GROMACS .gro file of N, CA and C in nm:
model
  336
    1UNK      N    1  -1.043  -2.427  -1.547
    1UNK     CA    2  -1.168  -2.375  -1.495
    1UNK      C    3  -1.138  -2.270  -1.387
    2UNK      N    4  -1.216  -2.165  -1.387
    2UNK     CA    5  -1.198  -2.059  -1.289
    2UNK      C    6  -1.286  -2.088  -1.168
    3UNK      N    7  -1.223  -2.095  -1.051
    3UNK     CA    8  -1.296  -2.127  -0.929
    3UNK      C    9  -1.360  -2.001  -0.870
    4UNK      N   10  -1.446  -2.023  -0.772
    4UNK     CA   11  -1.512  -1.912  -0.704
    4UNK      C   12  -1.413  -1.821  -0.633
    5UNK      N   13  -1.309  -1.880  -0.576
    5UNK     CA   14  -1.207  -1.801  -0.507
    5UNK      C   15  -1.136  -1.708  -0.605
    6UNK      N   16  -1.107  -1.758  -0.724
    6UNK     CA   17  -1.041  -1.675  -0.825
    6UNK      C   18  -1.132  -1.561  -0.869
    7UNK      N   19  -1.259  -1.590  -0.885
    7UNK     CA   20  -1.354  -1.485  -0.925
    7UNK      C   21  -1.362  -1.377  -0.818
    8UNK      N   22  -1.373  -1.419  -0.692
    8UNK     CA   23  -1.379  -1.323  -0.581
    8UNK      C   24  -1.250  -1.242  -0.574
    9UNK      N   25  -1.137  -1.309  -0.593
    9UNK     CA   26  -1.008  -1.240  -0.591
    9UNK      C   27  -1.001  -1.134  -0.700
   10UNK      N   28  -1.042  -1.168  -0.821
   10UNK     CA   29  -1.036  -1.072  -0.931
   10UNK      C   30  -1.136  -0.958  -0.912
   11UNK      N   31  -1.252  -0.987  -0.855
   11UNK     CA   32  -1.347  -0.880  -0.826
   11UNK      C   33  -1.288  -0.784  -0.723
   12UNK      N   34  -1.224  -0.839  -0.621
   12UNK     CA   35  -1.161  -0.753  -0.520
   12UNK      C   36  -1.048  -0.672  -0.580
   13UNK      N   37  -0.965  -0.737  -0.663
   13UNK     CA   38  -0.854  -0.666  -0.727
   13UNK      C   39  -0.908  -0.551  -0.812
   14UNK      N   40  -1.011  -0.576  -0.890
   14UNK     CA   41  -1.069  -0.471  -0.973
   14UNK      C   42  -1.124  -0.358  -0.885
   15UNK      N   43  -1.193  -0.393  -0.778
   15UNK     CA   44  -1.248  -0.291  -0.687
   15UNK      C   45  -1.136  -0.207  -0.626
   16UNK      N   46  -1.034  -0.274  -0.571
   16UNK     CA   47  -0.924  -0.202  -0.506
   16UNK      C   48  -0.849  -0.114  -0.605
   17UNK      N   49  -0.822  -0.168  -0.724
   17UNK     CA   50  -0.751  -0.090  -0.825
   17UNK      C   51  -0.834   0.030  -0.870
   18UNK      N   52  -0.965   0.011  -0.884
   18UNK     CA   53  -1.050   0.121  -0.929
   18UNK      C   54  -1.052   0.234  -0.826
   19UNK      N   55  -1.042   0.201  -0.697
   19UNK     CA   56  -1.041   0.304  -0.593
   19UNK      C   57  -0.920   0.395  -0.609
   20UNK      N   58  -0.803   0.338  -0.630
   20UNK     CA   59  -0.683   0.421  -0.646
   20UNK      C   60  -0.688   0.497  -0.777
   21UNK      N   61  -0.742   0.437  -0.882
   21UNK     CA   62  -0.753   0.507  -1.011
   21UNK      C   63  -0.845   0.628  -0.998
   22UNK      N   64  -0.954   0.613  -0.925
   22UNK     CA   65  -1.046   0.726  -0.903
   22UNK      C   66  -0.977   0.835  -0.822
   23UNK      N   67  -0.899   0.797  -0.721
   23UNK     CA   68  -0.827   0.896  -0.640
   23UNK      C   69  -0.727   0.973  -0.725
   24UNK      N   70  -0.660   0.904  -0.818
   24UNK     CA   71  -0.564   0.971  -0.907
   24UNK      C   72  -0.639   1.068  -0.997
   25UNK      N   73  -0.751   1.025  -1.050
   25UNK     CA   74  -0.830   1.110  -1.140
   25UNK      C   75  -0.878   1.237  -1.068
   26UNK      N   76  -0.912   1.225  -0.940
   26UNK     CA   77  -0.957   1.340  -0.861
   26UNK      C   78  -0.840   1.426  -0.812
   27UNK      N   79  -0.719   1.380  -0.832
   27UNK     CA   80  -0.602   1.454  -0.786
   27UNK      C   81  -0.568   1.428  -0.640
   28UNK      N   82  -0.627   1.325  -0.581
   28UNK     CA   83  -0.602   1.293  -0.441
   28UNK      C   84  -0.486   1.196  -0.423
   29UNK      N   85  -0.436   1.141  -0.532
   29UNK     CA   86  -0.323   1.048  -0.527
   29UNK      C   87  -0.236   1.072  -0.650
   30UNK      N   88  -0.111   1.029  -0.639
   30UNK     CA   89  -0.017   1.049  -0.749
   30UNK      C   90  -0.013   0.928  -0.842
   31UNK      N   91   0.037   0.951  -0.961
   31UNK     CA   92   0.052   0.843  -1.059
   31UNK      C   93   0.144   0.734  -1.004
   32UNK      N   94   0.246   0.773  -0.930
   32UNK     CA   95   0.339   0.674  -0.872
   32UNK      C   96   0.264   0.575  -0.783
   33UNK      N   97   0.165   0.625  -0.709
   33UNK     CA   98   0.086   0.535  -0.625
   33UNK      C   99   0.005   0.439  -0.710
   34UNK      N  100  -0.051   0.490  -0.818
   34UNK     CA  101  -0.128   0.405  -0.909
   34UNK      C  102  -0.039   0.296  -0.967
   35UNK      N  103   0.081   0.333  -1.007
   35UNK     CA  104   0.174   0.235  -1.064
   35UNK      C  105   0.211   0.130  -0.959
   36UNK      N  106   0.242   0.175  -0.838
   36UNK     CA  107   0.280   0.081  -0.731
   36UNK      C  108   0.168  -0.017  -0.702
   37UNK      N  109   0.047   0.035  -0.684
   37UNK     CA  110  -0.067  -0.053  -0.655
   37UNK      C  111  -0.100  -0.141  -0.774
   38UNK      N  112  -0.082  -0.090  -0.894
   38UNK     CA  113  -0.108  -0.172  -1.013
   38UNK      C  114  -0.015  -0.293  -1.017
   39UNK      N  115   0.111  -0.271  -0.983
   39UNK     CA  116   0.207  -0.382  -0.979
   39UNK      C  117   0.166  -0.484  -0.873
   40UNK      N  118   0.131  -0.434  -0.755
   40UNK     CA  119   0.091  -0.525  -0.646
   40UNK      C  120  -0.031  -0.607  -0.687
   41UNK      N  121  -0.131  -0.541  -0.745
   41UNK     CA  122  -0.254  -0.613  -0.783
   41UNK      C  123  -0.231  -0.705  -0.902
   42UNK      N  124  -0.140  -0.667  -0.992
   42UNK     CA  125  -0.107  -0.755  -1.105
   42UNK      C  126  -0.040  -0.883  -1.055
   43UNK      N  127   0.054  -0.868  -0.964
   43UNK     CA  128   0.122  -0.985  -0.907
   43UNK      C  129   0.021  -1.072  -0.832
   44UNK      N  130  -0.069  -1.009  -0.758
   44UNK     CA  131  -0.172  -1.084  -0.686
   44UNK      C  132  -0.261  -1.161  -0.784
   45UNK      N  133  -0.299  -1.096  -0.893
   45UNK     CA  134  -0.382  -1.161  -0.993
   45UNK      C  135  -0.313  -1.278  -1.059
   46UNK      N  136  -0.186  -1.262  -1.092
   46UNK     CA  137  -0.109  -1.372  -1.153
   46UNK      C  138  -0.098  -1.488  -1.054
   47UNK      N  139  -0.071  -1.457  -0.927
   47UNK     CA  140  -0.060  -1.563  -0.826
   47UNK      C  141  -0.193  -1.635  -0.806
   48UNK      N  142  -0.304  -1.561  -0.816
   48UNK     CA  143  -0.436  -1.624  -0.801
   48UNK      C  144  -0.469  -1.710  -0.923
   49UNK      N  145  -0.436  -1.662  -1.040
   49UNK     CA  146  -0.471  -1.734  -1.162
   49UNK      C  147  -0.379  -1.854  -1.186
   50UNK      N  148  -0.252  -1.837  -1.153
   50UNK     CA  149  -0.153  -1.943  -1.174
   50UNK      C  150  -0.080  -1.971  -1.043
   51UNK      N  151  -0.140  -2.045  -0.952
   51UNK     CA  152  -0.080  -2.070  -0.820
   51UNK      C  153   0.059  -2.134  -0.827
   52UNK      N  154   0.089  -2.202  -0.933
   52UNK     CA  155   0.220  -2.266  -0.947
   52UNK      C  156   0.334  -2.166  -0.951
   53UNK      N  157   0.306  -2.042  -0.990
   53UNK     CA  158   0.412  -1.941  -0.996
   53UNK      C  159   0.468  -1.913  -0.857
   54UNK      N  160   0.382  -1.917  -0.756
   54UNK     CA  161   0.432  -1.893  -0.620
   54UNK      C  162   0.515  -2.011  -0.572
   55UNK      N  163   0.484  -2.132  -0.620
   55UNK     CA  164   0.566  -2.248  -0.585
   55UNK      C  165   0.707  -2.235  -0.641
   56UNK      N  166   0.717  -2.184  -0.763
   56UNK     CA  167   0.848  -2.164  -0.824
   56UNK      C  168   0.927  -2.061  -0.744
   57UNK      N  169   0.860  -1.954  -0.702
   57UNK     CA  170   0.925  -1.851  -0.620
   57UNK      C  171   0.970  -1.911  -0.487
   58UNK      N  172   0.885  -1.995  -0.428
   58UNK     CA  173   0.918  -2.058  -0.300
   58UNK      C  174   1.043  -2.144  -0.313
   59UNK      N  175   1.052  -2.222  -0.419
   59UNK     CA  176   1.169  -2.307  -0.440
   59UNK      C  177   1.294  -2.221  -0.457
   60UNK      N  178   1.280  -2.111  -0.529
   60UNK     CA  179   1.393  -2.020  -0.550
   60UNK      C  180   1.442  -1.962  -0.418
   61UNK      N  181   1.348  -1.932  -0.328
   61UNK     CA  182   1.382  -1.872  -0.199
   61UNK      C  183   1.413  -1.976  -0.091
   62UNK      N  184   1.388  -2.102  -0.121
   62UNK     CA  185   1.414  -2.207  -0.023
   62UNK      C  186   1.303  -2.221   0.080
   63UNK      N  187   1.183  -2.179   0.044
   63UNK     CA  188   1.067  -2.189   0.133
   63UNK      C  189   0.986  -2.310   0.088
   64UNK      N  190   0.916  -2.373   0.183
   64UNK     CA  191   0.843  -2.495   0.153
   64UNK      C  192   0.732  -2.483   0.051
   65UNK      N  193   0.642  -2.387   0.070
   65UNK     CA  194   0.526  -2.376  -0.018
   65UNK      C  195   0.518  -2.236  -0.079
   66UNK      N  196   0.451  -2.228  -0.191
   66UNK     CA  197   0.432  -2.099  -0.257
   66UNK      C  198   0.352  -2.003  -0.173
   67UNK      N  199   0.253  -2.055  -0.103
   67UNK     CA  200   0.171  -1.970  -0.017
   67UNK      C  201   0.256  -1.906   0.091
   68UNK      N  202   0.351  -1.983   0.148
   68UNK     CA  203   0.440  -1.928   0.250
   68UNK      C  204   0.523  -1.813   0.195
   69UNK      N  205   0.570  -1.828   0.073
   69UNK     CA  206   0.649  -1.721   0.009
   69UNK      C  207   0.562  -1.597  -0.012
   70UNK      N  208   0.438  -1.618  -0.055
   70UNK     CA  209   0.348  -1.505  -0.077
   70UNK      C  210   0.319  -1.433   0.054
   71UNK      N  211   0.295  -1.509   0.160
   71UNK     CA  212   0.269  -1.448   0.292
   71UNK      C  213   0.392  -1.373   0.340
   72UNK      N  214   0.510  -1.430   0.319
   72UNK     CA  215   0.635  -1.365   0.358
   72UNK      C  216   0.647  -1.228   0.291
   73UNK      N  217   0.625  -1.223   0.161
   73UNK     CA  218   0.636  -1.096   0.089
   73UNK      C  219   0.526  -0.999   0.131
   74UNK      N  220   0.408  -1.050   0.158
   74UNK     CA  221   0.298  -0.964   0.204
   74UNK      C  222   0.334  -0.900   0.338
   75UNK      N  223   0.391  -0.978   0.427
   75UNK     CA  224   0.432  -0.925   0.558
   75UNK      C  225   0.541  -0.820   0.542
   76UNK      N  226   0.636  -0.845   0.453
   76UNK     CA  227   0.741  -0.745   0.428
   76UNK      C  228   0.680  -0.614   0.379
   77UNK      N  229   0.587  -0.623   0.287
   77UNK     CA  230   0.522  -0.503   0.233
   77UNK      C  231   0.445  -0.431   0.342
   78UNK      N  232   0.375  -0.506   0.426
   78UNK     CA  233   0.298  -0.445   0.535
   78UNK      C  234   0.391  -0.373   0.633
   79UNK      N  235   0.500  -0.438   0.674
   79UNK     CA  236   0.593  -0.374   0.766
   79UNK      C  237   0.655  -0.248   0.706
   80UNK      N  238   0.691  -0.254   0.580
   80UNK     CA  239   0.747  -0.136   0.514
   80UNK      C  240   0.643  -0.023   0.510
   81UNK      N  241   0.519  -0.059   0.481
   81UNK     CA  242   0.412   0.042   0.477
   81UNK      C  243   0.391   0.104   0.614
   82UNK      N  244   0.393   0.023   0.719
   82UNK     CA  245   0.379   0.075   0.855
   82UNK      C  246   0.493   0.170   0.887
   83UNK      N  247   0.615   0.134   0.849
   83UNK     CA  248   0.730   0.221   0.871
   83UNK      C  249   0.711   0.356   0.802
   84UNK      N  250   0.667   0.353   0.677
   84UNK     CA  251   0.647   0.478   0.603
   84UNK      C  252   0.538   0.563   0.667
   85UNK      N  253   0.430   0.499   0.707
   85UNK     CA  254   0.320   0.572   0.772
   85UNK      C  255   0.368   0.634   0.902
   86UNK      N  256   0.443   0.558   0.982
   86UNK     CA  257   0.496   0.609   1.108
   86UNK      C  258   0.587   0.730   1.084
   87UNK      N  259   0.674   0.720   0.985
   87UNK     CA  260   0.764   0.830   0.953
   87UNK      C  261   0.686   0.954   0.912
   88UNK      N  262   0.586   0.937   0.825
   88UNK     CA  263   0.507   1.052   0.780
   88UNK      C  264   0.426   1.111   0.895
   89UNK      N  265   0.372   1.027   0.982
   89UNK     CA  266   0.295   1.075   1.096
   89UNK      C  267   0.383   1.156   1.191
   90UNK      N  268   0.504   1.109   1.214
   90UNK     CA  269   0.598   1.182   1.299
   90UNK      C  270   0.630   1.318   1.238
   91UNK      N  271   0.650   1.323   1.109
   91UNK     CA  272   0.678   1.450   1.042
   91UNK      C  273   0.559   1.544   1.051
   92UNK      N  274   0.439   1.492   1.034
   92UNK     CA  275   0.318   1.575   1.045
   92UNK      C  276   0.305   1.631   1.186
   93UNK      N  277   0.333   1.550   1.287
   93UNK     CA  278   0.327   1.598   1.426
   93UNK      C  279   0.425   1.712   1.448
   94UNK      N  280   0.545   1.699   1.394
   94UNK     CA  281   0.645   1.806   1.407
   94UNK      C  282   0.597   1.932   1.337
   95UNK      N  283   0.540   1.918   1.218
   95UNK     CA  284   0.489   2.033   1.145
   95UNK      C  285   0.376   2.102   1.220
   96UNK      N  286   0.286   2.025   1.278
   96UNK     CA  287   0.175   2.082   1.355
   96UNK      C  288   0.228   2.157   1.476
   97UNK      N  289   0.325   2.100   1.545
   97UNK     CA  290   0.385   2.166   1.662
   97UNK      C  291   0.448   2.298   1.621
   98UNK      N  292   0.522   2.298   1.512
   98UNK     CA  293   0.587   2.420   1.463
   98UNK      C  294   0.484   2.526   1.427
   99UNK      N  295   0.379   2.487   1.355
   99UNK     CA  296   0.275   2.582   1.316
   99UNK      C  297   0.201   2.637   1.438
  100UNK      N  298   0.174   2.551   1.535
  100UNK     CA  299   0.106   2.595   1.657
  100UNK      C  300   0.190   2.698   1.730
  101UNK      N  301   0.318   2.675   1.741
  101UNK     CA  302   0.407   2.772   1.808
  101UNK      C  303   0.408   2.905   1.733
  102UNK      N  304   0.419   2.898   1.600
  102UNK     CA  305   0.421   3.021   1.521
  102UNK      C  306   0.291   3.099   1.536
  103UNK      N  307   0.179   3.030   1.534
  103UNK     CA  308   0.050   3.098   1.552
  103UNK      C  309   0.037   3.158   1.691
  104UNK      N  310   0.085   3.088   1.791
  104UNK     CA  311   0.079   3.140   1.928
  104UNK      C  312   0.165   3.265   1.941
  105UNK      N  313   0.282   3.265   1.879
  105UNK     CA  314   0.369   3.383   1.884
  105UNK      C  315   0.304   3.501   1.811
  106UNK      N  316   0.241   3.476   1.699
  106UNK     CA  317   0.173   3.584   1.625
  106UNK      C  318   0.059   3.642   1.706
  107UNK      N  319  -0.017   3.556   1.771
  107UNK     CA  320  -0.128   3.603   1.855
  107UNK      C  321  -0.075   3.684   1.972
  108UNK      N  322   0.036   3.642   2.030
  108UNK     CA  323   0.095   3.714   2.142
  108UNK      C  324   0.145   3.852   2.097
  109UNK      N  325   0.201   3.861   1.977
  109UNK     CA  326   0.249   3.988   1.924
  109UNK      C  327   0.133   4.083   1.898
  110UNK      N  328   0.021   4.032   1.851
  110UNK     CA  329  -0.096   4.115   1.824
  110UNK      C  330  -0.153   4.174   1.953
  111UNK      N  331  -0.147   4.099   2.061
  111UNK     CA  332  -0.203   4.144   2.188
  111UNK      C  333  -0.117   4.250   2.253
  112UNK      N  334   0.009   4.258   2.218
  112UNK     CA  335   0.099   4.356   2.280
  112UNK      C  336   0.077   4.491   2.229
   0.00000   0.00000   0.00000
């Protein structure tokens, strides 16, 4: 029997996946992003539908419960995502600084 939590989980998965699919269709995201998110949401769906799969993973990793293993992997993914965002933000800041300097120099040359 499918519980209310599973239904809500699958509705959320469908909603989240559809958002990235729409972004890809509009050209705002790459296919690689769609594939990555599809894998994440597929794994989430399997874990929601068959909770025993996370228990098997937990035993393989030496963790007490399947939920603990799922949370562990979720935290790893979140930290990696934060690292990537930080790296990209730092690069964007450098690019903005470089462009600002170039524009300031061009404006100064025009005034001379």
